[in-house]
Coordinates of N, CA and C in Angstrom, one line a residue:
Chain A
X1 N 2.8 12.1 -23.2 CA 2.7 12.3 -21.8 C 2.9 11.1 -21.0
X2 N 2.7 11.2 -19.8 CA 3.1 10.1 -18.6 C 1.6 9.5 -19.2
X3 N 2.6 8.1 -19.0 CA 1.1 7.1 -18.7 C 1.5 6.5 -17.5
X4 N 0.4 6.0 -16.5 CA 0.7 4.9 -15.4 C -0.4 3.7 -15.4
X5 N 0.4 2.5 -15.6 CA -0.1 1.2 -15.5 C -0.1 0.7 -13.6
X6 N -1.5 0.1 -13.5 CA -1.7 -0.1 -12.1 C -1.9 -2.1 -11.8
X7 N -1.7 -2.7 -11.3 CA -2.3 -3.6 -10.8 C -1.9 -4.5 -10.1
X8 N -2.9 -5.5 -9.1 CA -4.4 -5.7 -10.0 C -5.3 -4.9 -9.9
X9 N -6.3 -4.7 -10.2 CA -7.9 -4.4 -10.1 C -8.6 -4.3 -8.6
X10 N -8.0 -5.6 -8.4 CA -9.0 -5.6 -7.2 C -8.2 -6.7 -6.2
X11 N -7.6 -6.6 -5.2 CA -7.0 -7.3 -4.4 C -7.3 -8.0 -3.1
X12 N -7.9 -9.2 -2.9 CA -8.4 -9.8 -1.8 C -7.6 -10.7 -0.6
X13 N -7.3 -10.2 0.0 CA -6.6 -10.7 1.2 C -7.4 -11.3 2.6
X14 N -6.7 -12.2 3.3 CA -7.5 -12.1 4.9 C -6.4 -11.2 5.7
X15 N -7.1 -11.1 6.7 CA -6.5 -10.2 7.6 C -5.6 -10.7 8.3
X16 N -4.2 -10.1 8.2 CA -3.1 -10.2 8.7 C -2.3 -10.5 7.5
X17 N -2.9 -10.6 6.3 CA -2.0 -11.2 5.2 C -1.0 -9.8 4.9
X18 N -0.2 -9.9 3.8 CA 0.7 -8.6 2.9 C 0.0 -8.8 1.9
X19 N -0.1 -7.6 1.5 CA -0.5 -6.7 0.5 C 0.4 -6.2 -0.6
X20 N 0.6 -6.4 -2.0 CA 1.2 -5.6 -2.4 C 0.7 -5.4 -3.4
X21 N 0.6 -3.8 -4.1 CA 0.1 -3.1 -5.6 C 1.4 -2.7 -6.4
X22 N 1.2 -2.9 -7.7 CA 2.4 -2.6 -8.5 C 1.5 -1.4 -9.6
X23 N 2.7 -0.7 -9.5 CA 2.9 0.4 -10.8 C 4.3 0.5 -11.5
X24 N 3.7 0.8 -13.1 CA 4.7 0.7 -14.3 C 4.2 2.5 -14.3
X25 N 5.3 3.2 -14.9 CA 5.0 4.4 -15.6 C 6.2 4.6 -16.7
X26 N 6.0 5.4 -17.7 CA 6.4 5.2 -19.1 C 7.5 6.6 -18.9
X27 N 7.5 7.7 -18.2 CA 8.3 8.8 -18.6 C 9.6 8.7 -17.5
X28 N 10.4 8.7 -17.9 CA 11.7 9.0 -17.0 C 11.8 10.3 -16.2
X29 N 11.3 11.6 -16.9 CA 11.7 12.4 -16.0 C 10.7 12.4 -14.8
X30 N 9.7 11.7 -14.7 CA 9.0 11.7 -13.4 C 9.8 11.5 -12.0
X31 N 9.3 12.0 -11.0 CA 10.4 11.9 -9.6 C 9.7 11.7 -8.6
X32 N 8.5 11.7 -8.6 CA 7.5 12.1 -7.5 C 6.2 11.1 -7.8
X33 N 6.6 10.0 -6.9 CA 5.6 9.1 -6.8 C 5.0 8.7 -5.2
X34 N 3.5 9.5 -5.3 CA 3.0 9.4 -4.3 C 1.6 8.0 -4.1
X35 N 1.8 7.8 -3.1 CA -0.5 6.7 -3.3 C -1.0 7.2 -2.2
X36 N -2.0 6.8 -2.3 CA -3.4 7.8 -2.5 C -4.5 6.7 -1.4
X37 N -5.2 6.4 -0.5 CA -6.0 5.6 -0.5 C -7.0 6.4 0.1
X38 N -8.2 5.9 -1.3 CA -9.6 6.5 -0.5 C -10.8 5.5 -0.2
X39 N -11.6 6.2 0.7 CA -12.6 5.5 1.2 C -13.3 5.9 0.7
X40 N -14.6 4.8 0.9 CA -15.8 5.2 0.4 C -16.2 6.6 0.7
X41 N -16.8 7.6 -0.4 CA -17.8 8.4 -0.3 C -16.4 9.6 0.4
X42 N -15.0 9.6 0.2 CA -14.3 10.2 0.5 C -13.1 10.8 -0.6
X43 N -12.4 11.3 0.0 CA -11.4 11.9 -1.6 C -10.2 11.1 -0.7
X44 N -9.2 10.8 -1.8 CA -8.0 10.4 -1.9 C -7.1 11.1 -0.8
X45 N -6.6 10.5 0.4 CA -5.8 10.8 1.4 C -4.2 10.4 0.9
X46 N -3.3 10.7 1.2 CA -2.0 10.7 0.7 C -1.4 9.8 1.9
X47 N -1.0 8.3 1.8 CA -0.9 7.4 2.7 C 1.1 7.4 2.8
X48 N 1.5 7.3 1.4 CA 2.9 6.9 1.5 C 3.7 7.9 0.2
X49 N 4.6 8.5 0.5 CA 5.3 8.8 -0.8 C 6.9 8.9 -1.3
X50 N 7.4 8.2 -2.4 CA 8.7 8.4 -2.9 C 9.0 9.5 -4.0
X51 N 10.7 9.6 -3.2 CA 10.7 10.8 -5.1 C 12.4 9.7 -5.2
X52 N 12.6 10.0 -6.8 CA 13.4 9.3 -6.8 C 14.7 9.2 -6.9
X53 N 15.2 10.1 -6.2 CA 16.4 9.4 -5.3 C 16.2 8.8 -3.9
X54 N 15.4 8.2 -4.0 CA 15.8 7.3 -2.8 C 15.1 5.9 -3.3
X55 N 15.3 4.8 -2.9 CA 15.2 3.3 -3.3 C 13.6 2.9 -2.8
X56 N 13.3 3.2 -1.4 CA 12.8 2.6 -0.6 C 12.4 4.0 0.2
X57 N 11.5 3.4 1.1 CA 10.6 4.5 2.0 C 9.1 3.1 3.2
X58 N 9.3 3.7 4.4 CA 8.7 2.9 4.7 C 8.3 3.7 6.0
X59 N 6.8 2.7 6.7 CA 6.2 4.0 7.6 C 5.4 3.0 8.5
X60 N 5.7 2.6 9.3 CA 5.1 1.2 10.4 C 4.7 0.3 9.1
X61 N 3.3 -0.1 8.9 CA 2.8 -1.2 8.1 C 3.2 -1.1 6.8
X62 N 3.6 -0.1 6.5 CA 3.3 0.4 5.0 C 4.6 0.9 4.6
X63 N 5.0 0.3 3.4 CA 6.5 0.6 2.8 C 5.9 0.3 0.9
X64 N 6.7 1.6 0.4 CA 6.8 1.7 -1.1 C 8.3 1.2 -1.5
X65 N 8.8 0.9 -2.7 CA 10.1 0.6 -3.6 C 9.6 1.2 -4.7
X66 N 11.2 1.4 -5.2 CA 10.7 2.2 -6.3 C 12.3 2.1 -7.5
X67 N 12.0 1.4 -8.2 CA 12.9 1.2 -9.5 C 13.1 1.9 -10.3
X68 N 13.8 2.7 -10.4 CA 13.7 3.5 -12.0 C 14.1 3.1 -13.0
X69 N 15.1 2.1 -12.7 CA 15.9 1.8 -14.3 C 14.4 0.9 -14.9
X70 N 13.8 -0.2 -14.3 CA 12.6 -0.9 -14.6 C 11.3 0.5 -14.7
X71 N 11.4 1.1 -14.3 CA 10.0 2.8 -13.8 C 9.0 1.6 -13.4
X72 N 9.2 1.2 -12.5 CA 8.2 0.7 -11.3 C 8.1 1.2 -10.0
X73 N 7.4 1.2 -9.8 CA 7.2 1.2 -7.9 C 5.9 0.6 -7.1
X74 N 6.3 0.1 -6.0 CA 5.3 -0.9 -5.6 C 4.8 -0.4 -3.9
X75 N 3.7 -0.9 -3.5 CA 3.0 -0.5 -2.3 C 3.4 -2.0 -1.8
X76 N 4.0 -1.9 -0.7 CA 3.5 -2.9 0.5 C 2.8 -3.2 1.9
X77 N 1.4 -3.5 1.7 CA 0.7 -3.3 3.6 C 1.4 -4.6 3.9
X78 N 1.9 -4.8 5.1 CA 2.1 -5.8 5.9 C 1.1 -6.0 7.2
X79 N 0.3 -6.9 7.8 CA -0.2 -7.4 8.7 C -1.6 -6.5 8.7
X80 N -2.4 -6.5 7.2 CA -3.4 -6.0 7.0 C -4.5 -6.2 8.0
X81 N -5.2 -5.5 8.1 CA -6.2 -5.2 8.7 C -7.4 -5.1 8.1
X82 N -8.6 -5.2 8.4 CA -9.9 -4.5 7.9 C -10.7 -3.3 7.7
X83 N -9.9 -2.2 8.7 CA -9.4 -1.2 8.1 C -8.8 -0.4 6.9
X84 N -7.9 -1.5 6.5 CA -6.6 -1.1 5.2 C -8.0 -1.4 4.1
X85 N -9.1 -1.6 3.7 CA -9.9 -1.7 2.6 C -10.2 -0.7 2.5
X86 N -10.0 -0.6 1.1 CA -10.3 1.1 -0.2 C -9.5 0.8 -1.0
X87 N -9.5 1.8 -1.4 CA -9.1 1.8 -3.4 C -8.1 2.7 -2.5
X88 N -6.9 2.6 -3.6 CA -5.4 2.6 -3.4 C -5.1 3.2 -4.9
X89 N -4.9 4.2 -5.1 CA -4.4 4.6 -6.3 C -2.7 5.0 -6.2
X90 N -1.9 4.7 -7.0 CA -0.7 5.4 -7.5 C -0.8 6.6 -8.1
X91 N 0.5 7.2 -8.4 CA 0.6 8.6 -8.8 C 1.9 8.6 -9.3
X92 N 2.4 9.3 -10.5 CA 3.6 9.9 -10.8 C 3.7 11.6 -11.6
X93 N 4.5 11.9 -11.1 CA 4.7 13.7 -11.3 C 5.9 14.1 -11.2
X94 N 6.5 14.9 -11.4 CA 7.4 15.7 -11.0 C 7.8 16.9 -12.4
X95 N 8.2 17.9 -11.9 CA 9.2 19.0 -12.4 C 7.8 20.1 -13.3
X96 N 7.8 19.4 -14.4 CA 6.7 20.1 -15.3 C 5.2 19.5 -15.0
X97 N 5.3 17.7 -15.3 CA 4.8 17.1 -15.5 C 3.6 16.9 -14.1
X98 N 2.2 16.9 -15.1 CA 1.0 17.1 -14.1 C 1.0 15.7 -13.8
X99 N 0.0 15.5 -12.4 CA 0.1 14.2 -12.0 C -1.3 13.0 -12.7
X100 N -0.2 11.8 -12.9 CA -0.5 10.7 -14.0 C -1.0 9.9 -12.6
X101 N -2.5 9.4 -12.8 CA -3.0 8.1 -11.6 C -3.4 7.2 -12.6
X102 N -2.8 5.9 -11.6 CA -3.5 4.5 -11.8 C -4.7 4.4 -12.1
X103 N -5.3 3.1 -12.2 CA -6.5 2.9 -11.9 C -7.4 2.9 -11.0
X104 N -6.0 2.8 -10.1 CA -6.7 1.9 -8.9 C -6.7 0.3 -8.0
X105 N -6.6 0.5 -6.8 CA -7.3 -1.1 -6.3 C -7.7 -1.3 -5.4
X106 N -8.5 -2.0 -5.8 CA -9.8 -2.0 -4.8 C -9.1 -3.3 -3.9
X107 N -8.9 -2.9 -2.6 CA -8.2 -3.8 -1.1 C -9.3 -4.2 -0.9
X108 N -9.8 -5.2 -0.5 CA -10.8 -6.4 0.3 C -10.2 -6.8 1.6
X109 N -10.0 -6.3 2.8 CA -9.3 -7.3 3.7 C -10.1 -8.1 4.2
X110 N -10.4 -9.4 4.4 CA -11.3 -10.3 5.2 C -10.9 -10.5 6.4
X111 N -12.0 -10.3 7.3 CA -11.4 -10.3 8.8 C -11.7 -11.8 9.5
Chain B
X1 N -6.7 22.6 12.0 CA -6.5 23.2 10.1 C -8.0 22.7 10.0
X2 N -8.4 23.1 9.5 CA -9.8 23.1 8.1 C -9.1 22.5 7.3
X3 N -9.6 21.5 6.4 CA -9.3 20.8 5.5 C -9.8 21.5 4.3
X4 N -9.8 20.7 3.0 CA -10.5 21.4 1.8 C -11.7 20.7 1.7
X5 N -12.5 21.8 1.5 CA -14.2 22.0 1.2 C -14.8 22.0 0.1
X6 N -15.5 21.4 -0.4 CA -16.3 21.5 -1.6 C -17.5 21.5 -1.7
X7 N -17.8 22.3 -2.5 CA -19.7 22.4 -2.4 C -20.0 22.8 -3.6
X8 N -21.1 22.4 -4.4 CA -22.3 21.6 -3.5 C -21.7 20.0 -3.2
X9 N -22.0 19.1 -2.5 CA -21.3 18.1 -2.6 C -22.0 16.7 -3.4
X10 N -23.4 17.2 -3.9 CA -24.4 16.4 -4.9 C -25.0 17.3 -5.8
X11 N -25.0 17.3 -7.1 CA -25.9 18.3 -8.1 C -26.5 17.0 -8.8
X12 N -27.8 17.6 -9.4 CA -28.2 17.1 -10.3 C -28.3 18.0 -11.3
X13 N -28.0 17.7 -13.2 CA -28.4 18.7 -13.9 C -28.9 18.1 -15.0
X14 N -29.6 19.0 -16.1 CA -29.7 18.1 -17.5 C -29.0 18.6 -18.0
X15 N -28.8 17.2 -19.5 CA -27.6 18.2 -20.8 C -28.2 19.3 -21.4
X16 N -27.0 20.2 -21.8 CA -27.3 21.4 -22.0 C -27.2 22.9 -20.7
X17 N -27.3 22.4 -20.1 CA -26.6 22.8 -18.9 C -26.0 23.6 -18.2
X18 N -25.1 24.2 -17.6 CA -24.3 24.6 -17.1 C -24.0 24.5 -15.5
X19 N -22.9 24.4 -15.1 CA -22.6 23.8 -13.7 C -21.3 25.1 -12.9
X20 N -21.5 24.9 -11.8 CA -20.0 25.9 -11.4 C -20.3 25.2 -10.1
X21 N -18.6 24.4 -9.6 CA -18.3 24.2 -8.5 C -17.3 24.8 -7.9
X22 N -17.1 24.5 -6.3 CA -16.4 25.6 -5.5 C -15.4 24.8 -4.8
X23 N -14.5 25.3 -4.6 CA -13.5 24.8 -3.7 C -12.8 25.6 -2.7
X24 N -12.8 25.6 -1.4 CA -12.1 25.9 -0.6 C -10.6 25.6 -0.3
X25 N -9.3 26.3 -0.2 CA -8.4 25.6 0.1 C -8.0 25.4 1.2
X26 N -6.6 24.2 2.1 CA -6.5 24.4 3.0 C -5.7 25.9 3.5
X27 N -6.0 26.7 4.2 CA -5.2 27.8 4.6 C -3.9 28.0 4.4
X28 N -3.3 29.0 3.4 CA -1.7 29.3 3.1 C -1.6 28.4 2.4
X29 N -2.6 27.0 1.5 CA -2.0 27.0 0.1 C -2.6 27.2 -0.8
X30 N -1.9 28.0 -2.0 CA -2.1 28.5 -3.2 C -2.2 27.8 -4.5
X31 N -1.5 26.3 -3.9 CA -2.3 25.5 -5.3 C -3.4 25.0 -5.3
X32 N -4.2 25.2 -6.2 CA -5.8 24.1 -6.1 C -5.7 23.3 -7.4
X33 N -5.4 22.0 -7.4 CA -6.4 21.6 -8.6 C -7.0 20.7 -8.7
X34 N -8.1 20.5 -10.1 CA -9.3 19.7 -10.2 C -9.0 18.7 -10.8
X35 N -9.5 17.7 -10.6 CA -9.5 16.1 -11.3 C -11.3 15.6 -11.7
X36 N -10.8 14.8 -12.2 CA -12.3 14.2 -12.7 C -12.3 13.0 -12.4
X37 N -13.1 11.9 -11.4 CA -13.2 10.7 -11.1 C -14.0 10.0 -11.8
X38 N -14.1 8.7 -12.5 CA -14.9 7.9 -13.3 C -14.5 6.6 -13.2
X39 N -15.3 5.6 -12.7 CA -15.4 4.3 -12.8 C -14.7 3.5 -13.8
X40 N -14.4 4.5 -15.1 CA -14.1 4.0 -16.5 C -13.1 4.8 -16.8
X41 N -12.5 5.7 -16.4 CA -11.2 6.9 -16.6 C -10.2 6.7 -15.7
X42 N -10.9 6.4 -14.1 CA -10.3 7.0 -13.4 C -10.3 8.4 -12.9
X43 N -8.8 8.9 -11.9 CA -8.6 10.1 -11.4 C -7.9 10.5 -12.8
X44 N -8.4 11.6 -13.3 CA -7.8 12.1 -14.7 C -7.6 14.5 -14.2
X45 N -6.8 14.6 -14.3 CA -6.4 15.6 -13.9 C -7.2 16.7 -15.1
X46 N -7.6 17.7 -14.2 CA -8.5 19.3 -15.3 C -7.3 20.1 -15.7
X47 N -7.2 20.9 -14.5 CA -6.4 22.0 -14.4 C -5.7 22.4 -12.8
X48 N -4.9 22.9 -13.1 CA -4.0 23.6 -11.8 C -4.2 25.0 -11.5
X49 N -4.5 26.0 -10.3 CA -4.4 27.3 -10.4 C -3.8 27.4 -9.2
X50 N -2.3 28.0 -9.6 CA -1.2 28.6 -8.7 C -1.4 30.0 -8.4
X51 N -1.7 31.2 -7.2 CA -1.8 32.2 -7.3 C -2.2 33.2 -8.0
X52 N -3.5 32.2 -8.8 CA -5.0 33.0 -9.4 C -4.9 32.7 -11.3
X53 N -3.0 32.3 -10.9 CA -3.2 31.6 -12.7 C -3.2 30.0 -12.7
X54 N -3.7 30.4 -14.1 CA -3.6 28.7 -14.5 C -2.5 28.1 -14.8
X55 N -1.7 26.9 -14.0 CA -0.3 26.5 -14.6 C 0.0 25.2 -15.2
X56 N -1.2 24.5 -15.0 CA -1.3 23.3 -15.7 C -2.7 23.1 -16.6
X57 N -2.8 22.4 -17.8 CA -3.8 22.2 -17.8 C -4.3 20.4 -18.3
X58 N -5.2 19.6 -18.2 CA -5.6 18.5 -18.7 C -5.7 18.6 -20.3
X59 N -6.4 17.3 -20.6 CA -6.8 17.2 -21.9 C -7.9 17.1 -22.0
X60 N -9.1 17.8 -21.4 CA -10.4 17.8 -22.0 C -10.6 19.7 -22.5
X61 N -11.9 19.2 -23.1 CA -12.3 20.1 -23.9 C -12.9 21.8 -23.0
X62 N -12.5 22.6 -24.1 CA -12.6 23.9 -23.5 C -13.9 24.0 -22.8
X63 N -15.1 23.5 -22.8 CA -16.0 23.7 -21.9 C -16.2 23.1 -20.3
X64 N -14.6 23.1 -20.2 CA -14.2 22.6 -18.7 C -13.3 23.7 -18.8
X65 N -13.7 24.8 -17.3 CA -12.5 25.9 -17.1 C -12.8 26.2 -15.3
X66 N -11.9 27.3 -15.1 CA -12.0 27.5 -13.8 C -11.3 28.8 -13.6
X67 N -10.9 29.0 -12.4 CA -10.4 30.3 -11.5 C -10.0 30.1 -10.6
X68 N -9.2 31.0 -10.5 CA -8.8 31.5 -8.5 C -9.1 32.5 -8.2
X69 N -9.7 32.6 -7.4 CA -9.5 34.3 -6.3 C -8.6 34.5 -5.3
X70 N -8.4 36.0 -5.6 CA -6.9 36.0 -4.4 C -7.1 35.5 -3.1
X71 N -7.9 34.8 -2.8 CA -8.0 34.3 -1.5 C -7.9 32.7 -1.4
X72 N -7.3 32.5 -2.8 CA -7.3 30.7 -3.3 C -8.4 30.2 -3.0
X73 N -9.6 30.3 -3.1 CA -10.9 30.0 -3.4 C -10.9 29.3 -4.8
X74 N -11.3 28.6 -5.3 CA -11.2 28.3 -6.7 C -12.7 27.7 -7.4
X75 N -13.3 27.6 -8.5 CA -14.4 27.5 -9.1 C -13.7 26.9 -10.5
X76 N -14.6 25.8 -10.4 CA -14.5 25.0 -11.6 C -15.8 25.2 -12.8
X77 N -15.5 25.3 -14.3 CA -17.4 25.9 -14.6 C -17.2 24.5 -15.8
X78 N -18.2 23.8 -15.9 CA -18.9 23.1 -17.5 C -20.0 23.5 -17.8
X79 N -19.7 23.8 -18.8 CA -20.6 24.6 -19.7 C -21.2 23.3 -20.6
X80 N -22.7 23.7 -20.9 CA -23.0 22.6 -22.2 C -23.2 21.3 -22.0
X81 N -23.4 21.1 -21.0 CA -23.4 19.4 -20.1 C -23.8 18.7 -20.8
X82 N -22.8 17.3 -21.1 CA -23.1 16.0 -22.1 C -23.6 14.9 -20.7
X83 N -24.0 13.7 -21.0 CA -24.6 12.7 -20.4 C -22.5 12.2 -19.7
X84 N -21.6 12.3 -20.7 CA -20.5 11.9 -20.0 C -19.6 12.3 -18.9
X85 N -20.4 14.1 -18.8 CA -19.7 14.7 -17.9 C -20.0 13.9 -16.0
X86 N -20.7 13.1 -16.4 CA -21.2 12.4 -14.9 C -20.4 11.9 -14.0
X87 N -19.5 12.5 -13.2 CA -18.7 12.0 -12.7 C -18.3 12.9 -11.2
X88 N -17.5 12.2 -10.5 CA -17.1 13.2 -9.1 C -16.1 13.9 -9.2
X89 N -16.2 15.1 -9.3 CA -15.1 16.1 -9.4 C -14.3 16.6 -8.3
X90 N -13.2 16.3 -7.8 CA -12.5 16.4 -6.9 C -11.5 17.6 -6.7
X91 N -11.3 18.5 -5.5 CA -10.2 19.7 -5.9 C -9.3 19.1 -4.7
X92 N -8.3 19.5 -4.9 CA -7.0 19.3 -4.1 C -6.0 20.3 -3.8
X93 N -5.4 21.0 -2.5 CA -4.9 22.0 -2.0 C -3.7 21.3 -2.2
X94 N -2.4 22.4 -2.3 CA -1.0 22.1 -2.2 C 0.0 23.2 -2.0
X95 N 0.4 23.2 -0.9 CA 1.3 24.1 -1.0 C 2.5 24.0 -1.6
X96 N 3.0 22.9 -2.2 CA 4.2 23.1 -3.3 C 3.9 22.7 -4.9
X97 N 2.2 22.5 -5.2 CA 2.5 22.7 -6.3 C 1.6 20.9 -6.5
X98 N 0.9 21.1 -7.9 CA 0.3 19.7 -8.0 C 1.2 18.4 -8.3
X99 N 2.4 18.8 -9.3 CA 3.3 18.2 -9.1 C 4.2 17.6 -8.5
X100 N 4.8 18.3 -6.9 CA 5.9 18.0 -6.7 C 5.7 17.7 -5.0
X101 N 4.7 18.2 -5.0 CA 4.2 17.6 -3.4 C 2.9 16.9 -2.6
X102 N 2.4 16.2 -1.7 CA 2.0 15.7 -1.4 C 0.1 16.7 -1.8
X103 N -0.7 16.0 -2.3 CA -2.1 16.7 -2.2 C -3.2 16.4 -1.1
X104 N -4.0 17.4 -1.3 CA -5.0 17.1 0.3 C -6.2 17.6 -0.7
X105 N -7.1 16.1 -0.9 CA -8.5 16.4 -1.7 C -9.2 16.6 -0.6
X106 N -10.6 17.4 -0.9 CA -11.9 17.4 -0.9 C -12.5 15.9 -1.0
X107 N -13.7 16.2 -0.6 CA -14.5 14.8 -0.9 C -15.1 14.8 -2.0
X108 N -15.4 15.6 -2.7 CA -15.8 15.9 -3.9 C -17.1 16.2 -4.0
X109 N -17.3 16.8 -5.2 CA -18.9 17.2 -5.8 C -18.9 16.0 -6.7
X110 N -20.4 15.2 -6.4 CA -21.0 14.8 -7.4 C -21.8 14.4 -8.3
X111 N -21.6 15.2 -9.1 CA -22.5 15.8 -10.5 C -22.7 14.3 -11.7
X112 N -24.1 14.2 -11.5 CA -25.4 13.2 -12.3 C -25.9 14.4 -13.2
X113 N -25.6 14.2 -15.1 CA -26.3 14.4 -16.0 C -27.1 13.8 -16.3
X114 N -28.3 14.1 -16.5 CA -29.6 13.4 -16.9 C -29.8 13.9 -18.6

């Protein structure tokens, strides 16, 4: 099955810094890589998503890449805020394949 | 829109057990499916129910099941409760499918075995 590798763990920034989370996944036919950021005491909101034909995707602060020949794809917050803190999960799926999550990361922004 | 609902949204139970949670979907979608959240697992996927069947399923054990009703309502049941089942169980609406499009969780039920 799909595996997905996430990290880091836990990511501390000050406010106004960039942000970036990295994901590895192991299956090729995956296409559909979405992230996820939840808040405390909340379920997983769907923040940014790629499928893969396309390179890149991006939405005011927040832009994903996405490699396939490497099967990486990466989260970028730009001009973070204290707000942007929660756990940030990755995701990969597509066609048959049920959806494979990260671990996780846990965003710290310091204000 | 109503979002997706879940309830109860805190159980307590002992092992040995049995549990059934509930999920509401968002209106006009027909996918629901359940995940299992754990400090030590992660979001680890149950099962999928597309139009009252099941089209995906996870890798835990048969005393984790569920349903649809034709109204995409869905109900998750564990039976036999171990101390590991402790964790927040999350459901998620989709109208294209758990695979291939964006999901909208619930906040989850969270179920403490004692």
């Amino acid at each position: 099955g799909e595996n997905v590798e996430q990290h880091p763990s836990t990511l501390s920034v000050q406010e106004g810094d960039s942000a970036v989370i990295k994901c590895t996944y192991s299956d090729s036919a995956s296409n559909y890589f979405p992230w996820y950021k939840q808040e405390l005491g909340k379920g997983p909101q769907l923040i940014i998503d790629i499928r893969s034909n396309v390179g890149e995707k991006k939405d005011q602060r927040i832009a994903v890449t996405l490699n396939k020949t490497a099967k990486h794809f990466s989260l970028h917050i730009t001009e973070t805020q204290p707000e942007d803190s929660a756990v940030y999960f990755c995701a990969a799926s597509g066609g048959s394949y049920i959806p494979t999550f990260g671990r996780g990361t846990s965003l710290i922004v310091h204000p | 829109k109503a979002g997706v609902t879940q309830t109860p949204r805190y159980l307590i139970k002992t092992r040995g057990q049995q549990v059934t949670l509930s999920c509401s979907p968002i209106s006009g979608h027909r996918s629901v499916s359940w995940y299992q959240q754990t400090p030590g697992q992660g979001l680890q996927f149950l099962f999928e129910y597309f139009s009252e069947t099941q089209r995906n399923k996870g890798n835990f054990p048969g005393r984790f099941s569920g349903r649809q009703f034709s109204n995409s309502r869905s109900e998750m049941n564990v039976s036999t409760l171990e101390l590991g089942d402790s964790a927040l169980y999350l459901c998620a609406s989709s109208s294209q499918g758990a695979q291939n499009g964006e999901l909208f969780f619930g906040e989850g039920s969270r179920l403490t075995v004692l």
